Tab-separated table of C-alpha atoms in Angstrom:
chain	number	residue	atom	x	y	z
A	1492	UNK	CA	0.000	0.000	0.000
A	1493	UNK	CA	1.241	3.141	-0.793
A	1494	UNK	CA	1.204	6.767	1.209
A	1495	UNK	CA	-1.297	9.319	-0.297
A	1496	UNK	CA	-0.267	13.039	-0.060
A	1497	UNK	CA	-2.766	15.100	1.929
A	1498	UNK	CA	-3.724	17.129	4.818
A	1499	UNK	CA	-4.616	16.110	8.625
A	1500	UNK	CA	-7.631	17.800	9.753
A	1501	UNK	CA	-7.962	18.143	13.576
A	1502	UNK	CA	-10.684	15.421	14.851
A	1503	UNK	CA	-13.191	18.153	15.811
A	1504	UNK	CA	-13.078	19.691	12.764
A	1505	UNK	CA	-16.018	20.245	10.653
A	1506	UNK	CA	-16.646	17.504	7.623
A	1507	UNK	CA	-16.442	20.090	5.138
A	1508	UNK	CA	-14.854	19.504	1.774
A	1509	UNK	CA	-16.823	15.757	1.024
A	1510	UNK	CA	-17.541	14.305	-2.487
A	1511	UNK	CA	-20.703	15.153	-2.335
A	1512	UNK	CA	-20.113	18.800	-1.309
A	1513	UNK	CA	-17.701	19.326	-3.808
A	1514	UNK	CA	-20.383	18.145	-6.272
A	1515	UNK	CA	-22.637	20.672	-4.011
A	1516	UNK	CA	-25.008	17.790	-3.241
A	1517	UNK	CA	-24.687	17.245	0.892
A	1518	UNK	CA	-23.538	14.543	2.488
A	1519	UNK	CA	-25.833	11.506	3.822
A	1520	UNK	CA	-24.561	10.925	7.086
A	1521	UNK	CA	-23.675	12.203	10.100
A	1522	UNK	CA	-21.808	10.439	12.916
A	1523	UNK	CA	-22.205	13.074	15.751
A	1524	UNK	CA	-20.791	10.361	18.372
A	1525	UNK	CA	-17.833	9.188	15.761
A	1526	UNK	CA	-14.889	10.804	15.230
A	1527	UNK	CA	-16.359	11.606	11.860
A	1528	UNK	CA	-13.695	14.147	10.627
A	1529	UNK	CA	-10.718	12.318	11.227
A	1530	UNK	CA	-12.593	9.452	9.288
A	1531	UNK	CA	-13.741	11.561	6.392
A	1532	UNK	CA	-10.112	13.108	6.302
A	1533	UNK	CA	-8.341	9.633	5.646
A	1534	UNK	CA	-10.691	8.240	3.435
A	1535	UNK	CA	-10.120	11.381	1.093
A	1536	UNK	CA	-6.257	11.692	1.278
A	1537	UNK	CA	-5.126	8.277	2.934
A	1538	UNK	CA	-1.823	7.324	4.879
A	1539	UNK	CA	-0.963	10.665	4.982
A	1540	UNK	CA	-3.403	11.136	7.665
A	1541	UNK	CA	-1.030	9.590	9.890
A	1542	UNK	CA	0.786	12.073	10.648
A	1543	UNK	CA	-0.182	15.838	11.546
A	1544	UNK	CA	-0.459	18.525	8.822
A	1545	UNK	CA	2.851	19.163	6.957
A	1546	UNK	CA	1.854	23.231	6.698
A	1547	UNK	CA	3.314	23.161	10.035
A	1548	UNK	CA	6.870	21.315	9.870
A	1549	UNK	CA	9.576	23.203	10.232
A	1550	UNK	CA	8.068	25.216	12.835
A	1551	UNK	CA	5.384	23.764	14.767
A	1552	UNK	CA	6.567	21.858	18.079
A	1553	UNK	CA	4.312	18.132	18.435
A	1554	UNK	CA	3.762	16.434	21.610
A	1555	UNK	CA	0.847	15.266	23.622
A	1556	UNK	CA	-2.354	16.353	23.803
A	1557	UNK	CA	-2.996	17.225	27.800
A	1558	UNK	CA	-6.331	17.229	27.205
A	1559	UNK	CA	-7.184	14.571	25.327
A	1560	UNK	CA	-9.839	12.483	26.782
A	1561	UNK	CA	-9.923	8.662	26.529
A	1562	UNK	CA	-13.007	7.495	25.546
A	1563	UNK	CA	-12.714	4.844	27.211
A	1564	UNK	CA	-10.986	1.627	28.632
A	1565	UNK	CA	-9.492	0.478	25.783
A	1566	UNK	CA	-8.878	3.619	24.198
A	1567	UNK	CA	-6.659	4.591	27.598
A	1568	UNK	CA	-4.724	1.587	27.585
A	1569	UNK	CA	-1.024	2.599	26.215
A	1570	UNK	CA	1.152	0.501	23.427
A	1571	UNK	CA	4.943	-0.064	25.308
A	1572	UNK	CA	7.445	-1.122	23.182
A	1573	UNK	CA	10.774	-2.585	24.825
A	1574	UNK	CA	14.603	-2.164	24.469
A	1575	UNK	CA	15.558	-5.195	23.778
A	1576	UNK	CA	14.227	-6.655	21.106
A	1577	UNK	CA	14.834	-10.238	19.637
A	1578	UNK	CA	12.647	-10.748	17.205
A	1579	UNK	CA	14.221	-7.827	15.274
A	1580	UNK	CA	17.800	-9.719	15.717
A	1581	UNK	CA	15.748	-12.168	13.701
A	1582	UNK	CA	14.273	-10.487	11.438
A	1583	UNK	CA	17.960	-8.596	10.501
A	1584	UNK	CA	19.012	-11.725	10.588
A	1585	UNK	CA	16.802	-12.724	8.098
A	1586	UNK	CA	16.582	-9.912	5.975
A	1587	UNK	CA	20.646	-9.282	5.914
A	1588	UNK	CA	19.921	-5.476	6.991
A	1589	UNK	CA	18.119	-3.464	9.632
A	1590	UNK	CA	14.374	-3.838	9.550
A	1591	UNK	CA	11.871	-0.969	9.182
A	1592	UNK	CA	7.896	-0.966	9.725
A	1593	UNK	CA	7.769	-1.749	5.746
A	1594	UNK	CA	9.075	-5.077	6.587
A	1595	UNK	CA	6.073	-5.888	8.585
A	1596	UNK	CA	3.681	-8.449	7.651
A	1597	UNK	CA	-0.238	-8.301	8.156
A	1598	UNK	CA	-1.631	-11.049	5.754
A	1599	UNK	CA	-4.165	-13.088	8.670
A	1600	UNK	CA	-6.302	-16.021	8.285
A	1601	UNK	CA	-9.799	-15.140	9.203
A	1602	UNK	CA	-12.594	-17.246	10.277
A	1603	UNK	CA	-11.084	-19.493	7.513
A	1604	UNK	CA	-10.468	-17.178	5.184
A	1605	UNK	CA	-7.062	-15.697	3.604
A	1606	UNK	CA	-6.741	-11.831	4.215
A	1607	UNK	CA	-4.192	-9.619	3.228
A	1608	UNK	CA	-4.915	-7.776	6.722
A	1609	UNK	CA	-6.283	-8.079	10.219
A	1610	UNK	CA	-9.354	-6.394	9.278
A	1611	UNK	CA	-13.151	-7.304	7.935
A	1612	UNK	CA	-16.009	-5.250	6.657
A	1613	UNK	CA	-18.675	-5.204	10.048
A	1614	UNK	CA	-22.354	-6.117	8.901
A	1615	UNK	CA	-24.507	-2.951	8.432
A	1616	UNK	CA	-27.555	-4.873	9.798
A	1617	UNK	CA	-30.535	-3.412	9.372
A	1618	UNK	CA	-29.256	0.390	9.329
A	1619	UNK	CA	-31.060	2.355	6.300
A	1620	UNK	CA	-28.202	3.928	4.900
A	1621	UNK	CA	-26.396	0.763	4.060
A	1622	UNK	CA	-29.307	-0.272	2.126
A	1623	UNK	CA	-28.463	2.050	-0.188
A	1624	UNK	CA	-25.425	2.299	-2.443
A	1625	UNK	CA	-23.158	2.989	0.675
A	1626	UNK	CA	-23.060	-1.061	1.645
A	1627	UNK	CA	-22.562	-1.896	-2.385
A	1628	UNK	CA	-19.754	0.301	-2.075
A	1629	UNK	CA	-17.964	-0.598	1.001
A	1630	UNK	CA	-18.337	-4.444	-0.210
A	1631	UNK	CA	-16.518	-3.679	-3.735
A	1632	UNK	CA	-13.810	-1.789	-1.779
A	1633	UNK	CA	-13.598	-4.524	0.560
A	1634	UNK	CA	-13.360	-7.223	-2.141
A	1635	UNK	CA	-10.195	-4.547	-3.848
A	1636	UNK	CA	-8.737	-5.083	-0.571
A	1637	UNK	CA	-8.899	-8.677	-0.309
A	1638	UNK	CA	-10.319	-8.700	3.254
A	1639	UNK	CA	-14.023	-10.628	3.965
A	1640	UNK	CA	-17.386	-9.197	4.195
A	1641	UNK	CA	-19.782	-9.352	5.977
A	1642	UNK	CA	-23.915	-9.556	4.916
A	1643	UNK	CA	-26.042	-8.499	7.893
A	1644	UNK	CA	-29.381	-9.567	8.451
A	1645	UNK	CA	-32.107	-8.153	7.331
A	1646	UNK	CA	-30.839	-7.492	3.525
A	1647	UNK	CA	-33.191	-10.213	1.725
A	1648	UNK	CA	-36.726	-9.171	4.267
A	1649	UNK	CA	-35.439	-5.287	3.194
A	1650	UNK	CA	-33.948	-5.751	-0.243
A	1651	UNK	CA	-34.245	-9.098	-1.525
A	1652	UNK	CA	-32.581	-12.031	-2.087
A	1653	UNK	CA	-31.968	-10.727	-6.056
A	1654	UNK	CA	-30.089	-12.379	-9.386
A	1655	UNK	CA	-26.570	-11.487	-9.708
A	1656	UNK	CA	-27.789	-10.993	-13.296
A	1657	UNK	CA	-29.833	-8.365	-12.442
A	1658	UNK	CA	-29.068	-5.075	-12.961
A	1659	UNK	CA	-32.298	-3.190	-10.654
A	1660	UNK	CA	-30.948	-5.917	-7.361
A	1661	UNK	CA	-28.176	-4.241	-6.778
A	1662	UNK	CA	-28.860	-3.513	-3.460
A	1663	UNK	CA	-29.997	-7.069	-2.599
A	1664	UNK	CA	-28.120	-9.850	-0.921
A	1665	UNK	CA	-26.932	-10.972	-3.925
A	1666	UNK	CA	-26.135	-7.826	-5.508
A	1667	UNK	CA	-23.559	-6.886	-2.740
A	1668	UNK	CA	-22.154	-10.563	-3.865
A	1669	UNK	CA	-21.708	-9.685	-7.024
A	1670	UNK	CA	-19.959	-6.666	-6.285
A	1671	UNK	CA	-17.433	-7.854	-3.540
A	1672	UNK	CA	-16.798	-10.741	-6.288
A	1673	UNK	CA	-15.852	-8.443	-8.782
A	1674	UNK	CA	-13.127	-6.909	-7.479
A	1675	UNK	CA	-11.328	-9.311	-4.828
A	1676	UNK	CA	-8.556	-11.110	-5.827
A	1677	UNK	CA	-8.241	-14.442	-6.009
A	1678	UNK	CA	-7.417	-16.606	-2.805
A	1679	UNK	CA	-7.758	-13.823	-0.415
A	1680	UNK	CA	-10.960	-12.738	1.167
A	1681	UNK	CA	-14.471	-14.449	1.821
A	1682	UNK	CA	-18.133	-13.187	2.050
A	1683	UNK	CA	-19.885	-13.548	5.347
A	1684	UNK	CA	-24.058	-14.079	5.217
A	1685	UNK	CA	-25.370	-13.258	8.547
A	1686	UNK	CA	-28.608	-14.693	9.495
A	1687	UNK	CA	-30.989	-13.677	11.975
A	1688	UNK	CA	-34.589	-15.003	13.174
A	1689	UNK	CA	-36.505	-13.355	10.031
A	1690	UNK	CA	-33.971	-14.626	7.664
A	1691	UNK	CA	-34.109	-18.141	9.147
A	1692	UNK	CA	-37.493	-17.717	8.271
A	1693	UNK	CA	-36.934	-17.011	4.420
A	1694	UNK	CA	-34.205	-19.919	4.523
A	1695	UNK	CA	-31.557	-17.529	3.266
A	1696	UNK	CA	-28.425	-19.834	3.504
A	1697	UNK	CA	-30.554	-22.333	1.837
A	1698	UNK	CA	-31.016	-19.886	-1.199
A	1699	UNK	CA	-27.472	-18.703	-1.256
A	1700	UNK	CA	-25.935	-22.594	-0.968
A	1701	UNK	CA	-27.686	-23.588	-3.522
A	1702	UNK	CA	-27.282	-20.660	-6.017
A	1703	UNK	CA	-25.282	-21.154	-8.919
A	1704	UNK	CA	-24.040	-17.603	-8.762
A	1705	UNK	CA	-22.408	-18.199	-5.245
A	1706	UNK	CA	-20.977	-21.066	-6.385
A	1707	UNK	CA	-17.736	-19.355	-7.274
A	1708	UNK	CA	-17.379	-18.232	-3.929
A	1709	UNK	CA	-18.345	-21.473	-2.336
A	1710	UNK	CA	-15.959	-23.880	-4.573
A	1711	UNK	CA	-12.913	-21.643	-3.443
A	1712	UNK	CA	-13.333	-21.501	0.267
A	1713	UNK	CA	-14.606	-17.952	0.687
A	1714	UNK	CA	-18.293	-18.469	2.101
A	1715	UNK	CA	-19.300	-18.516	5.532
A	1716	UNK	CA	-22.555	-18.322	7.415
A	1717	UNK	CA	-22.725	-16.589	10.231
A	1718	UNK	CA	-25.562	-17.125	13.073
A	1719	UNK	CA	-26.565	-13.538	14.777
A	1720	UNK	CA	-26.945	-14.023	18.308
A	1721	UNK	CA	-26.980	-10.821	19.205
A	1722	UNK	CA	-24.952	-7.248	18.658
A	1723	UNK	CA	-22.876	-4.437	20.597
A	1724	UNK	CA	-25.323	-1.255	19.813
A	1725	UNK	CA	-28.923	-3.105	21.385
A	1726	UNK	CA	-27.813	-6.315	23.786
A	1727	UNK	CA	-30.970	-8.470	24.271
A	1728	UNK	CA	-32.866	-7.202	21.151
A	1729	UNK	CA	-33.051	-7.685	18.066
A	1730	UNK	CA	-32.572	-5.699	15.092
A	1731	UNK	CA	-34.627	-2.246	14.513
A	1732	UNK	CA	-35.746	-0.120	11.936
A	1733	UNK	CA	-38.315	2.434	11.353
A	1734	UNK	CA	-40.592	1.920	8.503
A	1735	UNK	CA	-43.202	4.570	6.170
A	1736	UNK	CA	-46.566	3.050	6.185
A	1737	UNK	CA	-46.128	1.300	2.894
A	1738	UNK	CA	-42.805	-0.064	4.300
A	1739	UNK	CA	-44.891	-1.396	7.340
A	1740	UNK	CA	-48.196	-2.813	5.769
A	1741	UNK	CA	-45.581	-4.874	3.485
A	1742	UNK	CA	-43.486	-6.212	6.848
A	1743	UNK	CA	-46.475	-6.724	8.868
A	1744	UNK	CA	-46.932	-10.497	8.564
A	1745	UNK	CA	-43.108	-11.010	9.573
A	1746	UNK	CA	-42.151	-8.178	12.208
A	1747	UNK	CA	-43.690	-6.890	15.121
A	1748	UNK	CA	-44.501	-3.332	14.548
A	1749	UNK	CA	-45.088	-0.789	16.630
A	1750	UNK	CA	-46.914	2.750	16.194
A	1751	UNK	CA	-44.221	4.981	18.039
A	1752	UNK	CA	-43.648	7.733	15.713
A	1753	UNK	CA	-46.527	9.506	14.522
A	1754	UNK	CA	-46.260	10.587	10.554
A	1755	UNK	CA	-47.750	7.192	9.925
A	1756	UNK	CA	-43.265	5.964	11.037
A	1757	UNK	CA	-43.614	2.296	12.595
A	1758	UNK	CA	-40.645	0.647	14.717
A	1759	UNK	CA	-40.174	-2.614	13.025
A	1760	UNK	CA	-38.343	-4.617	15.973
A	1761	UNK	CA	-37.114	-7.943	14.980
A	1762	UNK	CA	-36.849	-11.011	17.959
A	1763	UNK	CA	-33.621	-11.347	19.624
A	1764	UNK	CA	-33.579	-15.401	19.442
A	1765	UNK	CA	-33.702	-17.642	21.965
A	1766	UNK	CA	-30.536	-19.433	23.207
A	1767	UNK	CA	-29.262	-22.164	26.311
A	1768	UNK	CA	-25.753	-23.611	25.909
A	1769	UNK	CA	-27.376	-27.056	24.144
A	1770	UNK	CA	-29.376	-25.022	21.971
A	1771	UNK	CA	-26.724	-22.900	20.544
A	1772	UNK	CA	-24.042	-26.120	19.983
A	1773	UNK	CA	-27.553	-27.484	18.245
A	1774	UNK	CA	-27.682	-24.298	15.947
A	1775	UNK	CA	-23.763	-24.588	15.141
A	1776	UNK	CA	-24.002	-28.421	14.616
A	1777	UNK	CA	-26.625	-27.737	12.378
A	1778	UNK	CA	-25.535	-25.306	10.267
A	1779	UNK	CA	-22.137	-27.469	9.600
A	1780	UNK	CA	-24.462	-30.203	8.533
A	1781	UNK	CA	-26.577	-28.673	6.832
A	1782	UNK	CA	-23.826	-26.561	4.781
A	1783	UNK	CA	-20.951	-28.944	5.075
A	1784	UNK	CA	-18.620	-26.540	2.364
A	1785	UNK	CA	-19.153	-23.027	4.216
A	1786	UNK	CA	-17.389	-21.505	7.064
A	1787	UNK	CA	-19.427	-21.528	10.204
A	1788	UNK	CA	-19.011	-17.858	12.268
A	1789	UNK	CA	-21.100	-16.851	15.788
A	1790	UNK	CA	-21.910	-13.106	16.399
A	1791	UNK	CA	-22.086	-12.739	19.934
A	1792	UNK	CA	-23.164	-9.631	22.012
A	1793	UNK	CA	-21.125	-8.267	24.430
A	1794	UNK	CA	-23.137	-10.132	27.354
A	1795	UNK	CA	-21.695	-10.862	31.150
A	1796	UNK	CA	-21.215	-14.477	30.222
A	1797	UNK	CA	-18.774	-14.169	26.808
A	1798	UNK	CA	-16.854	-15.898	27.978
A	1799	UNK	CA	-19.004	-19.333	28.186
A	1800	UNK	CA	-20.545	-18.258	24.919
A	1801	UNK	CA	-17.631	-17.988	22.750
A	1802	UNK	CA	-16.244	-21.276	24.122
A	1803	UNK	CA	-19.463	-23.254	23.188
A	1804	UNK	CA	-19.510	-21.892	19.715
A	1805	UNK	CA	-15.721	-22.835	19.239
A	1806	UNK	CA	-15.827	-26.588	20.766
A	1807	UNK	CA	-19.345	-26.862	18.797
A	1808	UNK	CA	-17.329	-26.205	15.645
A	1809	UNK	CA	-17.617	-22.663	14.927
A	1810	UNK	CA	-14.811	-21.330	12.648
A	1811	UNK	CA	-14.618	-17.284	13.919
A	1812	UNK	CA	-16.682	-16.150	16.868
A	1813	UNK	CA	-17.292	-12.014	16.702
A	1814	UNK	CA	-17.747	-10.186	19.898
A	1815	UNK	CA	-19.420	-6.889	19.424
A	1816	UNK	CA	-18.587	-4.235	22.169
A	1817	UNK	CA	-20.248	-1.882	23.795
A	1818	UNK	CA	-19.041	0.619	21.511
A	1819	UNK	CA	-19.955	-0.663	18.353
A	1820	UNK	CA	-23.133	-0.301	16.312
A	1821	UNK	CA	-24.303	1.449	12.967
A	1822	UNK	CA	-28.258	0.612	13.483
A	1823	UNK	CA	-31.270	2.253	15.139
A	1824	UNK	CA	-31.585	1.481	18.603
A	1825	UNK	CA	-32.816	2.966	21.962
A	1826	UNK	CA	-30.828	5.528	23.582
A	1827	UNK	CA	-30.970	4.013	26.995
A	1828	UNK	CA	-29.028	0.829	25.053
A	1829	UNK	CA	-26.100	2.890	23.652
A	1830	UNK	CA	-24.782	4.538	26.648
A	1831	UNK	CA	-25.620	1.681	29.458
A	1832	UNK	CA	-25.918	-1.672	28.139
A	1833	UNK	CA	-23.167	-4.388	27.762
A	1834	UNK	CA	-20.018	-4.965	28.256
A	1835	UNK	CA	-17.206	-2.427	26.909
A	1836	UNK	CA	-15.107	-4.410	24.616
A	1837	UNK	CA	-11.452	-3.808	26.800
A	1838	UNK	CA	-13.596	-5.838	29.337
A	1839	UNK	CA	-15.057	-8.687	27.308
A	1840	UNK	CA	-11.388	-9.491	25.681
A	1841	UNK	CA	-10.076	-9.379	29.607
A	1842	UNK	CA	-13.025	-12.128	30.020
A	1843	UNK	CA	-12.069	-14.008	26.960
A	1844	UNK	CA	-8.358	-14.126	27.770
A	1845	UNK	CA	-6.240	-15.644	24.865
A	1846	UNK	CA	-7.784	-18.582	23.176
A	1847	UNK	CA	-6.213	-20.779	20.530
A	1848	UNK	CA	-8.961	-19.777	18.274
A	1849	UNK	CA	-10.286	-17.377	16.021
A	1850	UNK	CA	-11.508	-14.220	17.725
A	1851	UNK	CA	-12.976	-11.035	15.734
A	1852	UNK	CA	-13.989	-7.648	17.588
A	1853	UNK	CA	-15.600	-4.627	16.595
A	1854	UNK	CA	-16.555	-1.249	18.435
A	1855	UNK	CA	-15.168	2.470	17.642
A	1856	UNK	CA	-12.610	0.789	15.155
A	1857	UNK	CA	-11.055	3.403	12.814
A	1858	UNK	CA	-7.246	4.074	13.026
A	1859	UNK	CA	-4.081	1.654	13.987
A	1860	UNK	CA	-3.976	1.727	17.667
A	1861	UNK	CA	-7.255	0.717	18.745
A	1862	UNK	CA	-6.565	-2.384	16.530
A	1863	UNK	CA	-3.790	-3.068	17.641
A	1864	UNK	CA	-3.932	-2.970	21.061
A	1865	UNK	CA	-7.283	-5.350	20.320
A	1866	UNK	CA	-4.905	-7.977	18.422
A	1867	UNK	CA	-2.155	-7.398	21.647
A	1868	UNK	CA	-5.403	-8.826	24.070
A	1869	UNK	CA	-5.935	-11.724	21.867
A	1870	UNK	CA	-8.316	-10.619	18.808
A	1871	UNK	CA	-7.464	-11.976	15.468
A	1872	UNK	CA	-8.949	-9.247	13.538
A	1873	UNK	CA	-10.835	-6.190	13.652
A	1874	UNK	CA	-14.518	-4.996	12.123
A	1875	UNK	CA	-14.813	-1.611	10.615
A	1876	UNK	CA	-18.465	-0.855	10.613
A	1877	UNK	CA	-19.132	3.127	10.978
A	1878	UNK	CA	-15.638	3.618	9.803
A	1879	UNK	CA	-16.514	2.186	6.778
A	1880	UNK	CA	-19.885	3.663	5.963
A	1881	UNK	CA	-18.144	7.300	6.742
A	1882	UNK	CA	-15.029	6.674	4.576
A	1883	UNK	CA	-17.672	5.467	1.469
A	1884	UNK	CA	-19.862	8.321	2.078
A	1885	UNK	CA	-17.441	10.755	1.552
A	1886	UNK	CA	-15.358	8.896	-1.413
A	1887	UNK	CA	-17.610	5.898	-2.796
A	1888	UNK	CA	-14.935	5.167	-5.286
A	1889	UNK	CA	-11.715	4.922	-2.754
A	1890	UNK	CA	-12.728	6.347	0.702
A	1891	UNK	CA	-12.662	2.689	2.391
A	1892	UNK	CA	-9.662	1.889	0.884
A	1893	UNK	CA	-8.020	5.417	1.367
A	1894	UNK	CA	-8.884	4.494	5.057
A	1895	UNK	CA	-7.394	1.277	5.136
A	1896	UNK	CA	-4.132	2.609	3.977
A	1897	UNK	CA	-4.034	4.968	6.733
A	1898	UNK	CA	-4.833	2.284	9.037
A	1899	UNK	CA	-2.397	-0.087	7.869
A	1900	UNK	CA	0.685	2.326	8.071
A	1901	UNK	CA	-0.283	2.768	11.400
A	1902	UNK	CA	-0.954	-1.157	12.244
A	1903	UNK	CA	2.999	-1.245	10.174
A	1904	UNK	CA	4.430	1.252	12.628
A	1905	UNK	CA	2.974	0.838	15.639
A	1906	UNK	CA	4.293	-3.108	15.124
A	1907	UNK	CA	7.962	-2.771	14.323
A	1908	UNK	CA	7.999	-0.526	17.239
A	1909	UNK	CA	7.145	-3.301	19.425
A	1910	UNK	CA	9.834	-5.435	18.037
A	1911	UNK	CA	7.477	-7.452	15.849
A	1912	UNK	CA	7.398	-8.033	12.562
A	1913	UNK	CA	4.002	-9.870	12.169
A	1914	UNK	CA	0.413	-8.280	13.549
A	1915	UNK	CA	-0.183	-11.761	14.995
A	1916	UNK	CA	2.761	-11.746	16.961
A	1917	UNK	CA	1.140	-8.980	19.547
A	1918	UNK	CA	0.698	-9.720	23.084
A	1919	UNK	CA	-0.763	-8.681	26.744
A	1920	UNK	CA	3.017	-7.541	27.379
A	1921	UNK	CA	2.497	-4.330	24.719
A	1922	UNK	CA	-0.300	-3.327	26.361
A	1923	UNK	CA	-0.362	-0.985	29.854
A	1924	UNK	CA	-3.338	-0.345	31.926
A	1925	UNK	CA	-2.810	3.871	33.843
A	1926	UNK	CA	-2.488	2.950	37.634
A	1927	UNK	CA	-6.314	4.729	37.782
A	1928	UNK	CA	-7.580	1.717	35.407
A	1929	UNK	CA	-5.429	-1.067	37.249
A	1930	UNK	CA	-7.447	0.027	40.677
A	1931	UNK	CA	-10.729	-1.040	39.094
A	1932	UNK	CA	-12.652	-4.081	39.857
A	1933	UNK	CA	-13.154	-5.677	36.809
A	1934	UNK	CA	-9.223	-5.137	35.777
A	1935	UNK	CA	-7.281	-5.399	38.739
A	1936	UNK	CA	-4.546	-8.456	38.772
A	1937	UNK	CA	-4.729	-8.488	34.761
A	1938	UNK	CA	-3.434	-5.956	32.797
């Protein structure tokens, strides 16, 4: 990947200067609780972004920020790399010169799949603005990337199940297929279909299994279901949206609906599922019958017992299980849910601990260090789910992957400063808790 020349725009900046508002047409979305600028600023000038604005070297003085303000746990955790360092006597070794951060390595097998990073496209769920061209064009940027994708639930009840042949189902299940397809190379990468309660009930898997346009996909190792058992923004529910009365009197057989908005607006609220132990293993066991050739992933909340979740769903089978935190989210959902309920996600990887197994995390994931420290505490990989729709919105041609890049220096840096030379390689001993953090219950004795 290569560094893009550009400007750094300080994170509370406006998000002037868009796509769209160069073409004078506004921009869709707004991520008030995101660091929106700082995302809309990489995914229009790239790796660049990395670093502050170069209008000021030569005579601007850089340190840190005072008064920056962790948002939280995970975010005020601190990278520490060493003085000695070994593995870079290996990797000069190796090499036959001193390393650099180029020399790092972030190809990582995912849930099965090859990636040429320790990242994945997040499922958009049943957020509106994803059901428009925004999630067709974060899936063919993901695809150009060569990291997998995933489908969230709720694309066939809101768009379809579609033909890849067809033109008009481009926003359908299918449709977002097609496009990923089209532009990932081969061998690296995989497509994800999530599946929740209402999908189950139109037998989705079933219809993409058996399709003979997801056959490429299917032959070369790059599908995987994924079973939805819950999600970071709305613990304990399921997925929301809010409907026009057309919308609703079509959805009414299939959803609950209920009249909250006035304007004729319905909330269409979706059942959370019901899950024991037995029935989950049941549900995993199943779905590696039933689909014998595609990856089996769990989606798990981030719920007080993770922990006992997770380890069902890996001895049941499951190839990835996702953990959701706190943070995360791109969908409608109750305000009481997004600042109270569930676990943060610096929390549920302390309650996970390192596994010998495939571990995915999203929540607030947009630049290097957040990753990374989430791959140091025993992730595999991380989901970028706002990130993503942001960096599309404002560039629907390269914003994702103009974000990427900047991530990925970053990942590269922060890394080789460690004394690593492979993301995987990160452990608990890069990571340090502030003495205010290591007085609290839930970490005290572990980081």
């Amino acid at each position: 990947m290569t560094d893009v020349a550009g400007q750094r725009l300080p994170e509370g900046a406006g998000s002037g200067g868009t796509v769209r508002e160069r073409a004078n047409e506004p921009s869709r979305l707004v991520a008030a609780t995101f660091p929106e600028a700082a995302v809309r600023a990489r995914a229009r000038t790239g790796a660049a972004q990395a670093f502050p604005d170069t209008a000021g070297y030569g005579t601007a003085l850089y340190g840190a920020d005072p008064a920056a303000r962790a948002l939280d746990v995970l975010d005020a955790m601190r990278l520490v790399p060493p003085v000695f360092v070994p593995r870079r006597l290996e990797k000069l070794i190796d090499l036959g010169r001193e390393p650099v951060y180029r020399d790092v390595e972030l190809d990582t097998a995912i849930g099965g799949f090859a990636s040429t990073l320790p990242l994945y496209l997040s499922a958009f769920g049943s957020t509106q603005v994803a059901s428009v061209d925004l999630g067709v064009a974060a899936g063919r940027q993901a695809g150009r990337l060569g990291i997998p994708m995933v489908v969230g639930e709720d694309v066939v009840p809101g768009n379809g199940y579609g033909r890849l042949d067809d033109q008009s189902a481009g926003r359908s299940l299918l449709g977002r297929l097609e496009a990923y397809a089209s532009e990932v190379p081969d061998g690296r990468g995989g497509v994800v279909v999530q599946q929740s309660t209402e999908d189950a009930d139109a037998e989705m898997w079933k219809l993409v299994y058996r399709d003979p346009s997801a056959l490429p996909l299917l032959e070369s190792g790059r599908l995987a279901f994924e079973l939805k058992v819950g999600q970071g923004a709305k613990p304990g529910l399921g997925g929301m949206t809010v409907l026009d009365a057309a919308a609703a009197d079509r959805r009414a057989e299939a959803y609950p609906l209920d009249p909250l908005f006035g304007g004729g607006r319905v909330l269409r609220a979706g059942s959370p599922g019901t899950f024991t132990e037995e029935i989950l293993r049941q549900q995993i066991r199943l779905m590696r019958n039933n689909f014998p050739r595609a990856r089996v992933w769990v989606k798990l909340p981030p719920a007080r017992d993770v922990l006992a979740a997770a380890l069902v769903a890996w001895e049941a089978g499951a190839d990835a299980v996702t953990v959701d935190g706190a943070e995360g989210g791109t969908g409608w959902a109750p305000t009481a849910f997004l600042g109270h309920v569930g676990l943060p996600l610096a929390e549920c990887l302390r309650r996970i601990g390192d596994q010998d197994a495939c571990l995915l995390v999203s929540g607030r994931m947009w630049e290097g260090t957040r990753v990374a420290k989430s791959l140091a505490l025993g992730a595999t990989a991380a989901g970028l789910g706002r990130a993503a729709l942001v960096a599309v919105d404002e560039d629907p041609d390269a914003g994702l992957v103009n974000l990427v890049d900047c991530l990925a220096l970053e990942l590269r840096m922060l890394t080789s400063a460690l004394g690593k030379y492979h993301c995987g390689e990160l452990g608990r001993e890069d990571v340090w808790a502030t003495a205010e953090m290591s007085t609290m219950d839930t970490l005290a004795g572990v980081w």
